[in-house]
Coordinates of C-alpha atoms in Angstrom, one line a residue:
M23 CA 31.8 16.2 -23.2
P24 CA 35.4 15.4 -21.9
K25 CA 36.8 11.9 -22.4
R26 CA 37.4 9.6 -19.5
N27 CA 40.7 7.8 -19.1
A28 CA 41.0 4.0 -18.8
S29 CA 41.2 3.9 -15.0
E30 CA 38.0 5.9 -14.6
A31 CA 36.3 3.7 -17.2
A32 CA 37.3 0.6 -15.3
N33 CA 36.1 2.0 -12.0
A34 CA 32.9 3.0 -13.6
T35 CA 32.2 -0.5 -14.9
K36 CA 32.5 -1.9 -11.4
F37 CA 29.5 0.1 -10.2
E38 CA 27.5 -0.1 -13.5
K39 CA 24.7 -2.6 -13.6
G40 CA 23.2 -4.5 -16.5
P41 CA 24.2 -7.3 -18.9
S42 CA 26.9 -5.2 -20.7
A43 CA 28.7 -4.5 -17.5
K44 CA 28.6 -8.2 -16.5
N45 CA 30.1 -9.3 -19.8
A46 CA 32.9 -6.7 -19.5
R47 CA 33.8 -8.1 -16.1
I48 CA 33.9 -11.6 -17.4
Q49 CA 36.1 -10.7 -20.3
T50 CA 38.5 -8.8 -18.1
K51 CA 38.8 -11.9 -15.8
K52 CA 39.5 -14.2 -18.7
M53 CA 42.2 -11.8 -20.0
S54 CA 43.9 -11.7 -16.7
E55 CA 43.8 -15.5 -16.4
E56 CA 45.3 -15.9 -19.9
L57 CA 48.1 -13.4 -19.1
L58 CA 48.9 -15.3 -15.8
N59 CA 48.9 -18.7 -17.6
G60 CA 51.2 -17.2 -20.3
K61 CA 53.7 -16.0 -17.7
N62 CA 53.7 -19.4 -16.0
R63 CA 54.4 -21.2 -19.3
L64 CA 57.2 -18.7 -20.0
N65 CA 58.7 -19.3 -16.6
E66 CA 58.5 -23.1 -17.0
A67 CA 60.3 -22.8 -20.4
K68 CA 63.0 -20.6 -18.8
E69 CA 63.5 -23.2 -16.0
D70 CA 64.4 -25.8 -18.6
D71 CA 67.1 -23.6 -20.2
V72 CA 68.4 -21.4 -17.4
P73 CA 70.7 -23.1 -14.8
V74 CA 69.0 -23.8 -11.5
W75 CA 71.3 -21.7 -9.4
C76 CA 70.0 -18.5 -11.0
L77 CA 66.3 -19.2 -10.7
K78 CA 64.1 -17.5 -8.1
K79 CA 62.7 -20.9 -7.2
A80 CA 66.2 -22.0 -6.1
Q81 CA 66.8 -18.8 -4.2
E82 CA 63.6 -19.2 -2.2
E83 CA 64.3 -22.8 -1.2
Q84 CA 64.6 -23.7 2.4
P85 CA 67.4 -26.2 3.0
S86 CA 66.6 -29.1 5.2
R87 CA 68.9 -30.7 7.8
Q88 CA 66.5 -33.6 8.4
C89 CA 66.2 -35.7 5.2
P90 CA 64.7 -39.2 5.6
Y91 CA 66.5 -40.6 2.5
L92 CA 70.2 -40.2 3.5
D93 CA 70.4 -44.0 4.3
T94 CA 69.7 -44.8 0.6
I95 CA 73.1 -43.4 -0.4
D96 CA 75.5 -46.1 -1.7
R97 CA 79.1 -44.9 -1.6
G98 CA 80.2 -48.2 -3.3
V99 CA 78.8 -47.2 -6.6
L100 CA 79.9 -43.6 -6.7
D101 CA 82.6 -42.9 -9.3
F102 CA 83.4 -39.3 -10.2
D103 CA 86.3 -40.1 -12.5
F104 CA 84.2 -40.1 -15.7
E105 CA 83.3 -37.1 -17.8
K106 CA 80.5 -35.0 -16.3
L107 CA 77.9 -35.7 -19.0
C108 CA 74.2 -36.5 -18.7
S109 CA 73.7 -40.2 -19.4
V110 CA 70.5 -39.5 -21.4
S111 CA 71.1 -36.2 -23.2
L112 CA 75.0 -36.2 -23.2
S113 CA 74.8 -32.5 -22.0
H114 CA 77.5 -31.2 -19.7
I115 CA 75.4 -28.3 -18.4
N116 CA 73.8 -28.5 -14.9
V117 CA 74.7 -32.2 -14.3
Y118 CA 73.6 -34.1 -11.2
A119 CA 74.9 -37.4 -9.9
C120 CA 72.4 -39.9 -8.4
M121 CA 73.7 -41.0 -5.0
V122 CA 71.9 -44.3 -5.2
C123 CA 73.0 -45.7 -8.6
G124 CA 75.9 -43.3 -9.5
K125 CA 74.5 -42.2 -12.9
Y126 CA 74.6 -38.7 -14.2
F127 CA 71.5 -36.8 -15.2
Q128 CA 70.8 -33.2 -16.2
G129 CA 68.8 -30.6 -14.3
R130 CA 66.3 -31.0 -11.4
G131 CA 63.3 -29.2 -12.7
T132 CA 59.9 -30.9 -13.4
N133 CA 60.8 -31.6 -17.1
T134 CA 64.4 -32.8 -16.6
H135 CA 66.0 -36.2 -16.7
A136 CA 67.0 -36.2 -13.0
Y137 CA 63.4 -35.4 -12.0
T138 CA 62.2 -38.2 -14.2
H139 CA 64.7 -40.6 -12.8
S140 CA 63.7 -39.8 -9.3
L141 CA 60.1 -40.7 -10.0
D142 CA 60.9 -43.7 -12.1
S143 CA 63.5 -45.4 -9.9
D144 CA 62.6 -43.8 -6.5
H145 CA 66.2 -42.5 -6.1
R146 CA 65.9 -39.3 -4.0
I147 CA 69.4 -37.8 -3.3
Y148 CA 71.3 -36.0 -6.0
L149 CA 74.6 -34.1 -6.0
N150 CA 75.2 -31.1 -8.3
L151 CA 78.7 -31.7 -9.8
G152 CA 79.3 -28.0 -10.2
T153 CA 78.1 -26.4 -7.0
L154 CA 78.7 -29.5 -4.7
K155 CA 75.2 -29.1 -3.2
F156 CA 72.9 -32.0 -2.4
Y157 CA 69.2 -32.0 -3.3
C158 CA 66.2 -34.3 -2.7
L159 CA 64.0 -35.0 -5.7
P160 CA 61.1 -34.8 -6.6
E161 CA 60.5 -32.6 -3.4
N162 CA 63.3 -30.4 -4.7
Y163 CA 64.9 -29.1 -1.5
E164 CA 68.5 -28.8 -0.5
V165 CA 70.0 -31.3 1.9
I166 CA 72.6 -30.1 4.4
D167 CA 74.3 -32.8 6.5
P168 CA 77.9 -33.1 7.7
S169 CA 77.9 -36.8 6.9
L170 CA 78.0 -35.9 3.2
D171 CA 81.3 -34.0 3.4
D172 CA 83.3 -37.1 2.5
I173 CA 81.5 -37.4 -0.8
K174 CA 82.2 -33.8 -1.6
Y175 CA 85.9 -34.4 -0.8
V176 CA 86.1 -37.4 -3.1
L177 CA 84.6 -35.3 -5.9
K178 CA 86.8 -32.4 -5.4
P179 CA 89.8 -32.9 -3.0
T180 CA 91.4 -29.8 -1.6
Y181 CA 94.8 -29.3 0.1
T182 CA 96.1 -26.6 2.3
P183 CA 99.8 -25.5 2.1
E184 CA 100.5 -27.3 5.4
Q185 CA 99.1 -30.6 4.0
I186 CA 101.1 -30.2 0.8
K187 CA 104.3 -29.8 2.7
L188 CA 103.7 -33.1 4.6
I189 CA 102.0 -35.1 1.9
G190 CA 105.3 -36.6 0.6
R191 CA 106.6 -37.5 4.0
N192 CA 103.6 -39.5 5.0
V193 CA 104.5 -43.0 6.3
K194 CA 101.0 -44.2 7.3
M195 CA 98.8 -46.1 4.9
A196 CA 95.3 -44.8 4.2
R197 CA 92.2 -46.9 4.3
A198 CA 89.7 -46.7 1.5
W199 CA 85.9 -47.0 1.9
N200 CA 86.1 -50.7 0.7
D201 CA 88.8 -51.4 3.4
T202 CA 91.7 -51.4 1.0
L203 CA 95.0 -50.1 2.4
Y204 CA 97.1 -47.9 0.2
Y205 CA 99.7 -45.2 0.2
P206 CA 98.4 -41.9 -1.2
G207 CA 100.0 -41.5 -4.6
I208 CA 100.8 -45.2 -5.0
I209 CA 97.5 -46.3 -6.4
G210 CA 96.6 -47.9 -9.8
L211 CA 95.3 -46.2 -12.9
N212 CA 92.7 -47.9 -15.0
N213 CA 93.7 -49.1 -18.4
I214 CA 90.6 -48.3 -20.5
K215 CA 91.9 -50.0 -23.7
A216 CA 95.5 -49.4 -24.5
N217 CA 96.5 -46.3 -22.6
D218 CA 99.1 -47.9 -20.3
Y219 CA 101.7 -45.7 -22.1
T220 CA 100.0 -42.6 -20.7
N221 CA 99.4 -44.1 -17.2
V222 CA 103.1 -44.6 -16.6
V223 CA 103.9 -41.0 -17.6
F224 CA 101.2 -39.7 -15.2
H225 CA 102.5 -41.8 -12.4
A226 CA 106.1 -40.7 -13.0
L227 CA 105.3 -37.0 -13.2
S228 CA 103.0 -37.2 -10.1
H229 CA 106.1 -38.2 -8.0
V230 CA 108.1 -35.1 -8.9
P231 CA 107.5 -33.1 -5.7
P232 CA 107.7 -29.5 -7.2
L233 CA 105.3 -30.4 -10.0
R234 CA 103.0 -32.3 -7.7
D235 CA 102.9 -29.4 -5.1
Y236 CA 102.1 -26.9 -7.9
F237 CA 99.2 -28.8 -9.3
L238 CA 97.7 -29.9 -5.9
R239 CA 96.7 -26.2 -5.4
E240 CA 94.2 -25.1 -8.0
Q241 CA 94.9 -21.5 -7.1
N242 CA 98.3 -21.7 -8.8
Y243 CA 96.9 -21.9 -12.3
M244 CA 93.1 -21.3 -12.2
H245 CA 93.6 -17.6 -13.0
I246 CA 95.7 -18.1 -16.1
K247 CA 94.0 -16.7 -19.1
R248 CA 94.2 -18.1 -22.6
P249 CA 92.7 -16.9 -25.9
P250 CA 89.0 -17.7 -26.3
G251 CA 88.4 -21.2 -27.6
D252 CA 91.9 -22.4 -26.9
K253 CA 91.7 -26.1 -26.1
L254 CA 95.1 -26.2 -24.4
T255 CA 93.5 -24.7 -21.2
L256 CA 92.1 -28.2 -20.5
M257 CA 95.5 -29.8 -20.0
P258 CA 96.5 -28.1 -16.7
Q259 CA 93.0 -28.3 -15.3
R260 CA 92.6 -32.0 -16.0
F261 CA 96.1 -32.9 -14.9
G262 CA 95.5 -31.0 -11.6
E263 CA 92.3 -32.9 -11.0
L264 CA 94.1 -36.2 -11.7
L265 CA 96.9 -35.4 -9.3
R266 CA 94.5 -34.4 -6.5
K267 CA 92.7 -37.7 -6.9
L268 CA 95.9 -39.7 -7.0
W269 CA 97.1 -38.2 -3.7
N270 CA 93.7 -38.3 -2.0
P271 CA 94.0 -39.9 1.5
K272 CA 90.2 -40.2 1.8
A273 CA 89.3 -42.0 -1.4
F274 CA 86.5 -44.5 -1.7
K275 CA 88.6 -46.9 -3.9
A276 CA 92.3 -47.5 -4.2
H277 CA 92.4 -46.7 -7.9
V278 CA 91.6 -43.8 -10.3
S279 CA 90.3 -43.8 -13.9
P280 CA 92.1 -41.1 -16.0
H281 CA 89.1 -40.8 -18.3
E282 CA 88.8 -37.0 -18.3
M283 CA 92.5 -36.5 -18.6
L284 CA 92.7 -38.8 -21.6
Q285 CA 89.8 -37.1 -23.3
A286 CA 91.8 -33.8 -23.0
V287 CA 94.9 -35.5 -24.4
V288 CA 93.0 -36.9 -27.5
L289 CA 91.5 -33.4 -28.1
C290 CA 94.7 -31.4 -27.7
S291 CA 96.8 -33.9 -29.7
D292 CA 94.3 -34.0 -32.6
K293 CA 93.9 -37.8 -32.0
K294 CA 97.6 -38.5 -32.3
F295 CA 97.6 -40.1 -28.9
Q296 CA 94.5 -42.2 -28.4
I297 CA 93.0 -44.5 -25.8
I298 CA 92.4 -47.4 -28.1
R299 CA 95.9 -47.6 -29.7
Q300 CA 99.2 -48.2 -28.1
G301 CA 101.7 -45.3 -28.3
D302 CA 105.3 -44.4 -27.5
A303 CA 105.7 -43.2 -23.9
H304 CA 108.6 -40.9 -24.6
E305 CA 106.8 -39.2 -27.4
F306 CA 103.8 -38.7 -25.2
M307 CA 105.9 -37.4 -22.3
M308 CA 107.5 -34.7 -24.5
F309 CA 104.2 -33.7 -26.0
F310 CA 102.6 -33.6 -22.6
L311 CA 105.3 -31.5 -21.0
N312 CA 105.4 -29.0 -23.9
T313 CA 101.6 -28.8 -23.9
L314 CA 101.5 -28.1 -20.2
H315 CA 104.1 -25.4 -20.7
I316 CA 102.1 -23.7 -23.3
G317 CA 98.8 -24.1 -21.4
L318 CA 100.5 -22.3 -18.4
N319 CA 101.4 -19.4 -20.7
G320 CA 105.0 -20.4 -20.9
T321 CA 107.5 -18.8 -23.2
G322 CA 111.0 -19.5 -24.3
K323 CA 112.5 -18.3 -20.9
T324 CA 113.5 -20.9 -18.3
N325 CA 111.4 -19.4 -15.5
S326 CA 108.3 -18.9 -17.6
S327 CA 106.5 -22.0 -16.2
I328 CA 106.9 -24.7 -13.6
I329 CA 107.8 -27.2 -16.4
Y330 CA 110.9 -25.4 -17.5
K331 CA 111.9 -24.5 -14.0
I332 CA 112.0 -28.2 -13.1
F333 CA 113.1 -30.1 -16.2
R334 CA 114.9 -27.7 -18.5
G335 CA 118.7 -27.8 -18.9
R336 CA 121.2 -26.5 -21.4
M337 CA 123.9 -28.1 -23.4
R338 CA 126.6 -27.1 -25.9
Q339 CA 126.6 -28.8 -29.2
C340 CA 129.7 -28.8 -31.4
M341 CA 129.1 -29.9 -35.0
R342 CA 131.2 -30.2 -38.1
K343 CA 130.6 -31.5 -41.5
V344 CA 132.3 -34.7 -42.6
L345 CA 134.8 -34.3 -45.4
P346 CA 134.2 -36.3 -48.5
V347 CA 136.0 -39.6 -48.6
D348 CA 136.9 -39.6 -52.3
A349 CA 138.6 -36.2 -52.1
S350 CA 142.4 -35.8 -52.3
D351 CA 144.5 -34.6 -49.4
E352 CA 145.0 -31.2 -50.8
S353 CA 141.3 -30.7 -51.5
R354 CA 140.5 -32.0 -48.0
R355 CA 142.8 -29.4 -46.5
T356 CA 141.3 -26.7 -48.6
L357 CA 137.7 -27.7 -47.7
A358 CA 138.6 -27.9 -44.0
E359 CA 139.4 -24.2 -44.0
T360 CA 136.1 -23.2 -45.5
E361 CA 133.1 -22.0 -43.4
E362 CA 131.0 -25.0 -44.4
Y363 CA 133.4 -27.5 -42.9
K364 CA 134.5 -25.6 -39.8
E365 CA 133.2 -26.6 -36.4
Q366 CA 130.1 -24.7 -35.3
T367 CA 129.1 -24.3 -31.7
K368 CA 125.7 -23.5 -30.3
E369 CA 123.8 -23.7 -27.0
I370 CA 120.5 -25.7 -27.1
P371 CA 118.0 -26.3 -24.3
F372 CA 116.7 -29.8 -23.5
L373 CA 114.0 -31.5 -21.5
S374 CA 115.5 -35.0 -21.7
L375 CA 118.8 -36.6 -22.5
A376 CA 118.7 -39.4 -25.1
M377 CA 121.1 -42.3 -24.4
D378 CA 122.3 -44.4 -27.4
L379 CA 122.3 -48.1 -26.7
P380 CA 124.9 -50.4 -28.5
P381 CA 123.4 -52.5 -31.2
A382 CA 122.1 -55.9 -30.3
P383 CA 124.2 -58.9 -31.6
L384 CA 123.0 -60.6 -34.7
Y385 CA 124.0 -64.2 -33.9
L386 CA 122.8 -66.6 -31.2
D387 CA 124.8 -68.1 -28.4
E388 CA 125.9 -71.7 -28.0
R389 CA 122.4 -72.7 -26.7
L390 CA 120.8 -71.1 -29.8
Q391 CA 119.3 -68.3 -27.7
N392 CA 119.5 -64.5 -28.1
I393 CA 122.3 -62.8 -26.3
I394 CA 121.1 -59.8 -24.3
P395 CA 124.0 -57.4 -23.9
Q396 CA 124.6 -55.2 -20.9
V397 CA 126.1 -51.8 -20.7
P398 CA 126.8 -49.5 -17.7
L399 CA 125.3 -46.1 -17.5
S400 CA 128.7 -44.5 -17.1
T401 CA 129.6 -45.7 -20.6
L402 CA 126.4 -44.1 -22.1
L403 CA 127.1 -40.8 -20.3
M404 CA 130.4 -40.5 -22.2
K405 CA 128.3 -39.1 -25.1
F406 CA 128.0 -35.8 -23.1
N407 CA 131.7 -35.4 -22.0
G408 CA 132.5 -32.9 -24.8
Q409 CA 135.1 -35.2 -26.4
T410 CA 133.2 -38.2 -27.8
E411 CA 132.1 -37.6 -31.3
K412 CA 129.2 -39.4 -33.1
E413 CA 128.3 -39.4 -36.7
Y414 CA 124.8 -38.4 -37.7
K415 CA 123.6 -39.1 -41.2
T416 CA 121.1 -37.2 -43.2
Y417 CA 119.7 -37.7 -46.6
K418 CA 122.4 -35.4 -48.1
D419 CA 125.4 -34.9 -45.7
N420 CA 127.0 -36.5 -42.7
F421 CA 127.9 -34.6 -39.5
L422 CA 130.0 -35.3 -36.5
K423 CA 128.6 -34.0 -33.2
K424 CA 129.7 -33.8 -29.6
F425 CA 127.9 -32.6 -26.6
E426 CA 128.6 -31.2 -23.1
L427 CA 126.3 -29.9 -20.5
L428 CA 126.1 -26.3 -19.3
H429 CA 123.3 -26.4 -16.8
L430 CA 121.9 -29.3 -14.8
P431 CA 118.2 -29.3 -14.2
E432 CA 116.6 -30.0 -10.8
Y433 CA 115.0 -33.2 -12.3
L434 CA 116.7 -34.9 -15.1
I435 CA 114.8 -37.1 -17.6
I436 CA 116.9 -39.8 -19.3
T437 CA 115.6 -41.9 -22.2
Y438 CA 117.2 -44.9 -23.7
D439 CA 116.8 -45.1 -27.5
R440 CA 115.4 -48.6 -27.7
F441 CA 113.1 -48.3 -30.8
H442 CA 114.6 -48.0 -34.3
K443 CA 112.5 -47.8 -37.5
N444 CA 113.8 -49.6 -40.5
Q445 CA 112.2 -49.8 -44.0
W446 CA 109.5 -52.2 -42.9
F447 CA 108.8 -52.0 -39.1
I448 CA 110.0 -50.8 -35.8
E449 CA 112.5 -53.0 -34.0
K450 CA 113.5 -53.0 -30.3
N451 CA 116.9 -53.1 -28.7
P452 CA 116.8 -55.3 -25.6
T453 CA 120.1 -54.1 -24.1
I454 CA 120.1 -54.0 -20.2
V455 CA 121.5 -50.9 -18.7
N456 CA 123.4 -51.3 -15.4
F457 CA 123.0 -48.2 -13.2
P458 CA 123.0 -47.4 -9.5
I459 CA 119.7 -46.0 -8.1
S460 CA 121.6 -43.2 -6.2
N461 CA 124.7 -41.1 -6.4
V462 CA 125.0 -40.9 -10.2
D463 CA 127.6 -38.2 -10.8
L464 CA 127.4 -36.0 -13.9
Y465 CA 130.5 -33.9 -13.1
E466 CA 132.4 -35.2 -16.1
C467 CA 129.6 -34.3 -18.4
L468 CA 129.8 -30.6 -17.5
A469 CA 131.8 -28.2 -19.5
T470 CA 135.1 -27.2 -17.9
D471 CA 134.1 -23.5 -17.7
V472 CA 130.9 -24.2 -15.7
R473 CA 132.1 -26.9 -13.3
E474 CA 132.9 -24.4 -10.5
K475 CA 129.3 -23.0 -10.6
H476 CA 127.8 -26.5 -9.9
R477 CA 128.3 -27.6 -6.3
Y478 CA 125.7 -30.3 -6.7
T479 CA 126.2 -32.8 -9.5
T480 CA 124.9 -36.1 -8.2
Y481 CA 121.4 -37.5 -8.9
D482 CA 119.1 -40.1 -7.3
L483 CA 116.5 -42.2 -9.1
I484 CA 112.9 -41.5 -8.3
S485 CA 111.0 -43.3 -11.1
N486 CA 111.8 -45.9 -13.8
I487 CA 109.5 -46.6 -16.8
V488 CA 109.9 -50.1 -18.3
H489 CA 108.7 -51.5 -21.6
D490 CA 108.2 -55.2 -21.9
G491 CA 107.5 -57.2 -25.1
K492 CA 107.4 -56.1 -28.7
P493 CA 107.4 -52.5 -30.0
P494 CA 104.0 -50.8 -30.3
T495 CA 103.7 -51.0 -34.1
A496 CA 105.8 -54.1 -34.8
V497 CA 103.0 -56.6 -34.3
S498 CA 101.0 -58.0 -37.1
K499 CA 97.3 -58.6 -37.1
G500 CA 97.5 -62.3 -36.4
D501 CA 99.5 -61.9 -33.2
I502 CA 97.9 -62.1 -29.8
A503 CA 97.1 -58.8 -28.1
V504 CA 99.2 -59.7 -25.0
D505 CA 102.4 -59.8 -27.1
T506 CA 102.0 -56.2 -28.3
G507 CA 104.1 -54.9 -25.4
R508 CA 103.2 -53.1 -22.3
Y509 CA 104.5 -50.5 -19.9
R510 CA 105.0 -50.5 -16.2
V511 CA 106.5 -47.9 -13.8
Q512 CA 108.7 -48.3 -10.7
L513 CA 108.4 -45.5 -8.1
I514 CA 110.0 -44.7 -4.8
H515 CA 107.8 -43.7 -1.9
E516 CA 109.4 -40.7 -0.4
G517 CA 108.1 -41.2 3.2
T518 CA 109.1 -44.8 3.7
G519 CA 111.9 -45.2 1.1
K520 CA 110.2 -48.3 -0.3
W521 CA 110.0 -49.1 -4.0
F522 CA 106.7 -50.0 -5.7
E523 CA 105.9 -51.3 -9.2
L524 CA 102.6 -50.2 -10.8
E525 CA 101.1 -51.8 -13.9
D526 CA 97.6 -50.5 -14.6
L527 CA 95.6 -51.5 -11.4
H528 CA 98.3 -53.8 -10.0
V529 CA 100.5 -52.4 -7.3
K530 CA 103.2 -54.4 -5.5
E531 CA 106.3 -53.7 -3.4
I532 CA 109.6 -54.6 -5.0
L533 CA 113.3 -54.8 -4.0
P534 CA 115.5 -52.0 -5.3
Q535 CA 118.0 -54.6 -6.6
T536 CA 115.5 -55.7 -9.3
I537 CA 115.2 -52.3 -10.9
T538 CA 118.4 -52.6 -12.8
L539 CA 117.3 -56.0 -14.3
T540 CA 114.5 -54.4 -16.4
E541 CA 114.5 -52.9 -19.9
S542 CA 114.4 -49.3 -18.7
Y543 CA 113.0 -46.8 -21.2
I544 CA 112.5 -43.5 -19.3
Q545 CA 114.0 -42.5 -16.0
I546 CA 113.6 -39.4 -13.8
W547 CA 116.5 -38.5 -11.6
R548 CA 116.4 -35.9 -8.8
L549 CA 119.4 -33.6 -8.1
N550 CA 120.6 -34.2 -4.5
R551 CA 121.1 -30.9 -2.7
N552 CA 121.6 -32.2 0.7
K553 CA 125.3 -32.8 0.2
T554 CA 127.8 -31.5 -2.2
R555 CA 129.5 -33.7 -4.8
A556 CA 132.7 -33.9 -2.8
E557 CA 130.8 -35.1 0.3
R558 CA 128.8 -37.7 -1.6
V559 CA 131.8 -39.0 -3.5
G560 CA 133.8 -39.2 -0.3
E561 CA 131.0 -41.3 1.3
A562 CA 131.0 -43.6 -1.7
Q563 CA 134.7 -44.1 -1.3
E564 CA 134.4 -44.8 2.4
E565 CA 131.7 -47.4 1.7
T566 CA 134.0 -49.0 -0.9
F567 CA 136.9 -49.1 1.5
G568 CA 134.7 -50.3 4.3
T569 CA 133.5 -53.3 2.3
A570 CA 137.0 -54.1 1.4
T571 CA 138.2 -54.2 5.0
T572 CA 135.4 -56.4 6.1
E573 CA 136.2 -58.8 3.3
E574 CA 139.8 -58.9 4.4
K575 CA 138.7 -59.6 7.9
L576 CA 136.5 -62.5 6.8
K577 CA 139.5 -63.9 4.9
E578 CA 141.8 -63.6 7.9
E579 CA 139.5 -65.2 10.5
P580 CA 139.6 -68.7 9.0
K581 CA 143.4 -68.5 8.8
R582 CA 143.6 -67.7 12.5
E583 CA 141.4 -70.6 13.4
I584 CA 143.5 -73.0 11.4
D585 CA 146.7 -71.6 13.0
G586 CA 145.2 -72.1 16.4
T587 CA 144.2 -75.7 15.8
E588 CA 147.7 -76.5 14.4
S589 CA 149.4 -75.0 17.5

């Protein structure tokens, strides 16, 4: 008798009668139900692990344009500056922001923290921080409404090339959601603990137009590939996000918290620069610029990254070893002819020029007060004229060095060497540097063989970082935290020409004449390409002659009046 296959046996059991056939149908039904329940449990488990955007459930959702809970959104509590982590599980995957209380939660499935929060607090509207889509929970449908576009723009501002060209020339003040008036780019940065030394650097670099325009468009650096697991890729991404928020004309609040940027700094610097400990602004700026250069796949060439294109210059260093003092004249002449004591010349690149301040006086004045010396910037620039030699001491030998510039960068960073470390602590030099805020000529600092190649040699000041108080590590444990020293930055607004001073969240307008009265630490100067050096120097001479003639006229007028009364 031939055997029947499984399908024929199943069809036969449908038409068979009797208790055996009935039991077989019941068992088959139970097996199908168990299989169905197993598949459902498997799908539910997958929904907790797999992101929502790749689930069939999300693909089959019907978005709604009529949500009754849009009036529950509170824009005053929304703050997207913090790290995108779930407030319960601390996970950074599939994070949603509650539009009612501003907290971050993970997922939107039935077993997620966002779903639980919607049931517990009756908060219905949530924003996916990755896809920028709004959802209503626990109903779990997408909300589409044009009134929510301002929230998306605050979370992720975008700029067109036309907007970037005009963003620096803006002369109108923007109005935040809380009715605060501000200029885009001139807003405060939150000081979380002791990160004011990083805030001033972020502000100063954000007002360098080529650097700002480059990072305002994410397309300029989003396709740069780094080795897998390289943490330096975070620096350009976080800095771009920070700049886009600083220059946002549609912000809800007139300040930004650099929390994500600082987290990337702590990670990439291996905790050398921290949020809770004061640091050196110059050291941080050099670390930050070099890390950005590497994160943008920069090499040793000048045009390899936007950082080197803007800030990198070249100088010539002439160095010779100092002859021993106790040697005789004959031995000194013999040593001078050897290769060890001959002058050696080499070209070195630089990102900043360090100015040496004269030492502070040791004695007090007649009123028993400290004398604060003053020095003009032109005197400090003589270090780079190729003739002034300075002695540099090492643990073994002494060297005489002199410098001269070969290439002037588009934006020149000048630092004043205020902090000196002795055997016990770091001491600060309070010398005041007198400088003009425009038309600083570096023609005399150029080497004679490259002067003809540089038509533009004058610089204008665009930012000035000031340090007030004691050095960062010179304070003992018993001192008050206020006396540990703090940083502030003075910036020029390109559109209006006004100067502003920013210290953490405090922003105020200042007079340009007060800039030279501060203890400047770091300055950024812009090369003026509107007029050549000859034209700008001629204008300065005309202004000088003009003021002299007016003074002479004022002196002559009283004499004429006296002569007239006598006659």
